């Protein structure tokens, strides 16, 4: 159930849904009214008064919306406007009666479809320009929704609630879905992306475009909440959003070329006839006698007069052939054999979960060519398909280039033939290259890390710009959960069982990012669905690159990881916050050093080994308490059943002074660990603390993850170290205080034993200050910027914040919430200037002002200042 009064249009639900079952949409008020009227007409209802009445009603409605608070019910405001419109007709008149009847049908047609007044799509646009605000809606597609409840889990505004499925509820959803299908697409002005090719803006809002949201169609047999599908959906939507406008522009270019070529031919033909030659024209008229005068007859007469062919037949054949080729090309782009035009991409799918849910009978979710081959083959197949397809693309570009040469008067058939004999994708201009549909190899980690690793490496080394999408579940999901080289140390799976001889996986995780870097040919992205902007930005960079690109995406596998159907987003976030799965990008085109090419943006507390998180719990006297702890790999592992055997609950009466919280234990050296026992805090269903004993493989695994993070950080350089130094000290102090407090006081308070509730285990929310406490770092709630030379401090219109988390997700060192859960600048120097600009671009309330940076030495600083200008 959608509660529109609570919705802030954060977009998390439509971004995370694996089954393309909950699209967001923005419509102008007039579009909504017109849709209802159109549907009434379609359904044979009388609409004699309505077309004029809804126009009048539109202005009343707009006024009501502007005067209303965002939390008011749009349905009530609709009703008020309907009443007012009916009342405006003369009392007792036929018109009033007719309006009353027609509006009754209007209400029925609109049914229970809900709209929301939101900051980003109504209030802010209205402030900028009266009449420009739109209505936001969230709708469920009952034909593809599997009921995983992931959307409910990510909605932190209580705008989605689960309801019991009944015949009536399903019928209602169907009716609303039908209405949604008739609503027009989101107008482009509401897509908050300034430049997709440069990755500027709130990139996930591309999903508000039906043409981007819908091409990947769901309704298959995948598991509930499978995040492989969210990954693939975001990828498909990104490619569609990039390619569709390019194809449109190219078709327009072809139209123009065809028209100009035809005109050119006409002029050449007509140019052979000189209408100023009186003698020649007289001869033509005499030849024709009283008969009809056609262009053919004129040409014939002129030709006789000149006694020679006036038009070069070879030329004419060449140019008319060219027109035919361009027309054929245009047809292929617009219609083609499928009627849907040129495909936006092609998928070569390794056998595995993706191929199984990707081919659930009778549907395939992709509206583009898709082929499935053996486990190991997609990268090799992609290379072959790429070469073949690029030859076809080259033919088309050759025709376009020849037409352009001809129109510029530079056409020479022999010279052109010679020039384009070996024309291939390496000769394409950037514009041509970006028009080519990406050829994408898709597979799981089993296909890419293990069985098809050699093929993948070959494809990366070839330099062919194929794109590889790896849905990394860290296990062979489809074949029953065998260990994969992508698995974590200590992870329990088939062939890495837990028993006396071995205790889960005994090898460290293979890091595909490091392997990609070693190839020195490849753009690499590692990301998760909980970082959708990061992921889409990486997709765009990789797709824009004329190199191979490898996208390695964290994907939870509900049955193999042992997590809830609604936990994909939560676990992906925790995987990043615990250094289990760091975010990173590597772009060889950024510079000659690894430090310049590697980008660790998006990882929390980058200069700490482990980020610091807040934990809320209830103490033994029933009082709400908060503590801050570092989030280690162990804190992630304890929340998933695949590591469960490494943890054992410690009865309260066994708690003792030798037990050390795992973050502290990991900070001790070998000697100091002597005699100590590591434990991890857990919460029971009543938010009470319990301790779980941590087995040695989890300590080893955490150390391995920390070592990998240190290595990455080292490779990435120390650009932001200064900014974080202050925070390192503060956080270390906080940790010491917390541990001291726990050691001295807490143990005495808690007693008894509670059943372990895995669903309520440690929650990692490093961005939020403790309830009832001031943030640890002084918050700068500046109303006006502080200017110091060229420096201008950033500021937030805090009161307007909708608590959408975007800024805090980008950099929790800069931003934090105050006690009213409104964002403030906690530390203006807590991260690079680009994080301030990115936050301003993403902020759903458009209330962040990045100011101007103090340090102008950072890479691309001028570019970021320019991007930030419009927000100051
Ligand atoms: S319940 Fe799951 S499948 Fe249904 S709309 Fe929500 S996220 Fe999508
Ligand atoms: S507030 Fe909830 S319902 Fe609204 S867009 Fe965000 S997640 Fe979806
Ligand atoms: S200030 Fe931050 S939390 Fe508030 S609306 Fe903007 S991005 Fe969202």
CSV table of C-alpha atoms in Angstrom, one decimal, residues 111-329:
chain,number,residue,atom,x,y,z
A,111,UNK,CA,-10.3,5.1,-8.5
A,112,UNK,CA,-7.8,4.6,-5.8
A,113,UNK,CA,-4.8,5.8,-7.8
A,114,UNK,CA,-2.7,8.0,-5.6
A,115,UNK,CA,-0.5,11.0,-6.2
A,116,UNK,CA,1.9,12.7,-3.9
A,117,UNK,CA,3.0,16.3,-3.5
A,118,UNK,CA,6.7,16.1,-3.0
A,119,UNK,CA,9.6,18.5,-2.6
A,120,UNK,CA,11.7,17.6,-5.7
A,121,UNK,CA,8.8,17.4,-8.2
A,122,UNK,CA,6.2,19.9,-6.9
A,123,UNK,CA,7.4,22.4,-4.3
A,124,UNK,CA,10.9,23.1,-5.7
A,125,UNK,CA,9.8,23.5,-9.4
A,126,UNK,CA,6.8,25.6,-8.3
A,127,UNK,CA,9.2,27.9,-6.4
A,128,UNK,CA,11.3,28.3,-9.5
A,129,UNK,CA,8.4,28.7,-11.9
A,130,UNK,CA,4.7,28.9,-11.0
A,131,UNK,CA,2.8,26.1,-12.7
A,132,UNK,CA,5.8,23.8,-13.3
A,133,UNK,CA,5.2,21.4,-10.4
A,134,UNK,CA,4.2,17.8,-11.1
A,135,UNK,CA,2.5,15.0,-9.2
A,136,UNK,CA,4.6,12.0,-8.2
A,137,UNK,CA,3.2,8.5,-8.1
A,138,UNK,CA,4.3,5.1,-7.1
A,139,UNK,CA,2.4,2.1,-8.6
A,140,UNK,CA,2.7,-1.6,-8.2
A,141,UNK,CA,2.6,-3.8,-11.2
A,142,UNK,CA,0.7,-6.8,-9.9
A,143,UNK,CA,1.7,-9.0,-12.8
A,144,UNK,CA,5.4,-8.9,-11.9
A,145,UNK,CA,5.6,-8.1,-8.2
A,146,UNK,CA,6.7,-11.2,-6.2
A,147,UNK,CA,6.0,-9.7,-2.8
A,148,UNK,CA,9.7,-9.7,-1.6
A,149,UNK,CA,9.0,-6.5,0.5
A,150,UNK,CA,12.3,-5.0,-0.4
A,151,UNK,CA,10.5,-1.7,-1.4
A,152,UNK,CA,8.9,-1.6,2.0
A,153,UNK,CA,12.2,-2.3,3.7
A,154,UNK,CA,14.1,0.6,1.9
A,155,UNK,CA,11.3,3.1,2.4
A,156,UNK,CA,12.4,5.0,5.5
A,157,UNK,CA,9.4,7.4,5.3
A,158,UNK,CA,6.7,4.8,6.0
A,159,UNK,CA,5.2,5.5,2.6
A,160,UNK,CA,4.9,1.8,1.7
A,161,UNK,CA,3.2,-0.8,3.9
A,162,UNK,CA,2.6,-4.4,3.4
A,163,UNK,CA,-1.1,-5.4,3.2
A,164,UNK,CA,-2.8,-8.7,3.1
A,165,UNK,CA,-3.3,-10.0,-0.4
A,166,UNK,CA,-7.0,-10.5,-1.2
A,167,UNK,CA,-9.0,-10.7,-4.4
A,168,UNK,CA,-10.1,-7.1,-3.9
A,169,UNK,CA,-6.6,-5.8,-3.3
A,170,UNK,CA,-5.3,-7.6,-6.4
A,171,UNK,CA,-8.2,-6.2,-8.4
A,172,UNK,CA,-7.5,-2.7,-7.2
A,173,UNK,CA,-3.8,-3.1,-8.1
A,174,UNK,CA,-4.7,-4.3,-11.6
A,175,UNK,CA,-7.0,-1.3,-12.1
A,176,UNK,CA,-4.4,1.1,-10.9
A,177,UNK,CA,-1.8,-0.5,-13.1
A,178,UNK,CA,-4.1,-0.2,-16.1
A,179,UNK,CA,-4.4,3.5,-15.3
A,180,UNK,CA,-0.7,3.9,-15.0
A,181,UNK,CA,-0.2,2.4,-18.4
A,182,UNK,CA,-2.4,5.2,-19.8
A,183,UNK,CA,-0.6,8.0,-18.0
A,184,UNK,CA,1.9,9.8,-20.2
A,185,UNK,CA,5.6,9.3,-19.6
A,186,UNK,CA,7.4,11.6,-17.2
A,187,UNK,CA,8.3,14.8,-19.0
A,188,UNK,CA,12.0,15.3,-19.4
A,189,UNK,CA,12.1,18.4,-17.1
A,190,UNK,CA,11.4,16.1,-14.1
A,191,UNK,CA,14.4,13.8,-14.8
A,192,UNK,CA,17.0,15.4,-12.5
A,193,UNK,CA,20.0,14.5,-14.7
A,194,UNK,CA,21.9,17.4,-16.2
A,195,UNK,CA,24.2,15.3,-18.4
A,196,UNK,CA,24.0,11.6,-18.3
A,197,UNK,CA,27.1,11.1,-20.4
A,198,UNK,CA,29.1,13.0,-17.9
A,199,UNK,CA,27.3,11.4,-14.9
A,200,UNK,CA,25.9,14.7,-13.6
A,201,UNK,CA,22.8,14.7,-11.5
A,202,UNK,CA,20.6,12.3,-9.6
A,203,UNK,CA,21.2,9.5,-12.0
A,204,UNK,CA,18.7,7.0,-10.7
A,205,UNK,CA,15.9,9.4,-11.8
A,206,UNK,CA,16.5,8.0,-15.3
A,207,UNK,CA,14.1,5.3,-14.0
A,208,UNK,CA,11.2,7.8,-14.0
A,209,UNK,CA,11.3,7.5,-17.8
A,210,UNK,CA,9.0,4.6,-18.8
A,211,UNK,CA,11.2,4.0,-21.8
A,212,UNK,CA,14.1,3.3,-19.5
A,213,UNK,CA,12.2,1.5,-16.7
A,214,UNK,CA,10.2,-0.9,-18.8
A,215,UNK,CA,12.5,-2.5,-21.4
A,216,UNK,CA,13.8,-5.0,-18.8
A,217,UNK,CA,10.5,-6.9,-18.1
A,218,UNK,CA,10.2,-9.1,-15.2
A,219,UNK,CA,7.7,-11.8,-14.2
A,220,UNK,CA,10.1,-14.7,-14.2
A,221,UNK,CA,11.1,-17.5,-11.9
A,222,UNK,CA,14.0,-15.8,-10.0
A,223,UNK,CA,14.1,-16.0,-6.2
A,224,UNK,CA,12.2,-13.3,-4.3
A,225,UNK,CA,14.4,-10.2,-3.8
A,226,UNK,CA,17.2,-11.5,-6.0
A,227,UNK,CA,19.6,-8.5,-6.4
A,228,UNK,CA,21.1,-9.9,-9.6
A,229,UNK,CA,18.0,-8.6,-11.2
A,230,UNK,CA,18.2,-5.2,-9.7
A,231,UNK,CA,21.8,-4.9,-11.0
A,232,UNK,CA,20.7,-6.0,-14.5
A,233,UNK,CA,17.7,-3.7,-14.4
A,234,UNK,CA,19.9,-0.7,-13.6
A,235,UNK,CA,22.3,-1.6,-16.3
A,236,UNK,CA,19.6,-2.0,-19.0
A,237,UNK,CA,18.0,1.3,-17.9
A,238,UNK,CA,21.4,3.0,-18.2
A,239,UNK,CA,22.1,1.7,-21.6
A,240,UNK,CA,18.6,2.6,-22.8
A,241,UNK,CA,18.9,6.1,-21.5
A,242,UNK,CA,22.2,6.6,-23.2
A,243,UNK,CA,21.3,5.0,-26.6
A,244,UNK,CA,17.7,6.0,-27.2
A,245,UNK,CA,18.4,9.7,-27.6
A,246,UNK,CA,21.4,8.9,-29.8
A,247,UNK,CA,19.4,6.8,-32.1
A,248,UNK,CA,16.7,9.4,-32.3
A,249,UNK,CA,19.3,12.0,-33.2
A,250,UNK,CA,20.8,9.7,-35.8
A,251,UNK,CA,17.5,9.0,-37.4
A,252,UNK,CA,16.9,12.8,-37.7
A,253,UNK,CA,20.4,13.1,-39.2
A,254,UNK,CA,19.5,10.3,-41.7
A,255,UNK,CA,16.3,12.1,-42.6
A,256,UNK,CA,18.2,15.3,-43.2
A,257,UNK,CA,20.8,13.5,-45.3
A,258,UNK,CA,18.2,11.7,-47.4
A,259,UNK,CA,16.2,14.9,-48.0
A,260,UNK,CA,19.3,16.9,-48.9
A,261,UNK,CA,20.6,14.1,-51.2
A,262,UNK,CA,17.2,13.9,-53.0
A,263,UNK,CA,17.2,17.7,-53.4
A,264,UNK,CA,20.8,17.5,-54.6
A,265,UNK,CA,19.9,14.9,-57.3
A,266,UNK,CA,16.8,17.0,-58.3
A,267,UNK,CA,18.9,20.1,-58.7
A,268,UNK,CA,21.6,18.2,-60.7
A,269,UNK,CA,18.9,16.8,-63.0
A,270,UNK,CA,17.1,20.1,-63.3
A,271,UNK,CA,20.4,21.9,-63.6
A,272,UNK,CA,21.0,20.2,-66.9
A,273,UNK,CA,18.0,22.1,-68.3
A,274,UNK,CA,18.7,25.8,-68.8
A,275,UNK,CA,15.3,27.5,-68.6
A,276,UNK,CA,17.1,30.8,-69.6
A,277,UNK,CA,18.0,29.3,-73.0
A,278,UNK,CA,15.1,30.6,-75.1
A,279,UNK,CA,16.0,28.6,-78.2
A,280,UNK,CA,16.2,25.4,-76.3
A,281,UNK,CA,12.9,26.0,-74.5
A,282,UNK,CA,11.2,26.8,-77.8
A,283,UNK,CA,12.5,23.5,-79.2
A,284,UNK,CA,11.1,21.7,-76.2
A,285,UNK,CA,7.7,23.3,-76.6
A,286,UNK,CA,7.6,22.6,-80.2
A,287,UNK,CA,8.6,19.0,-79.6
A,288,UNK,CA,5.8,18.5,-77.1
A,289,UNK,CA,3.2,20.0,-79.4
A,290,UNK,CA,-0.2,20.1,-77.7
A,291,UNK,CA,0.6,17.0,-75.6
A,292,UNK,CA,1.3,17.0,-71.9
A,293,UNK,CA,4.6,18.5,-70.9
A,294,UNK,CA,6.5,16.3,-68.4
A,295,UNK,CA,9.9,16.6,-66.9
A,296,UNK,CA,10.8,13.5,-68.7
A,297,UNK,CA,9.8,15.0,-72.1
A,298,UNK,CA,11.7,18.2,-71.4
A,299,UNK,CA,14.8,16.2,-70.5
A,300,UNK,CA,14.4,14.1,-73.6
A,301,UNK,CA,14.1,17.2,-75.8
A,302,UNK,CA,17.0,18.9,-74.2
A,303,UNK,CA,19.1,15.8,-74.6
A,304,UNK,CA,18.2,15.7,-78.3
A,305,UNK,CA,19.2,19.3,-78.7
A,306,UNK,CA,22.5,18.7,-77.0
A,307,UNK,CA,23.0,15.4,-78.8
A,308,UNK,CA,24.6,14.0,-75.7
A,309,UNK,CA,23.6,12.5,-72.3
A,310,UNK,CA,23.3,15.5,-69.9
A,311,UNK,CA,23.5,13.5,-66.7
A,312,UNK,CA,26.4,11.2,-65.7
A,313,UNK,CA,24.7,7.9,-65.4
A,314,UNK,CA,27.4,6.4,-63.1
A,315,UNK,CA,27.0,9.4,-60.8
A,316,UNK,CA,23.2,9.0,-60.9
A,317,UNK,CA,23.4,5.4,-60.1
A,318,UNK,CA,25.9,5.9,-57.2
A,319,UNK,CA,23.8,8.6,-55.6
A,320,UNK,CA,20.5,6.9,-56.0
A,321,UNK,CA,22.1,3.8,-54.5
A,322,UNK,CA,23.3,5.8,-51.7
A,323,UNK,CA,19.8,7.3,-51.0
A,324,UNK,CA,18.4,3.7,-51.1
A,325,UNK,CA,21.1,2.6,-48.6
A,326,UNK,CA,20.3,5.5,-46.3
A,327,UNK,CA,16.6,4.8,-46.5
A,328,UNK,CA,17.2,1.2,-45.6
A,329,UNK,CA,19.5,2.2,-42.8
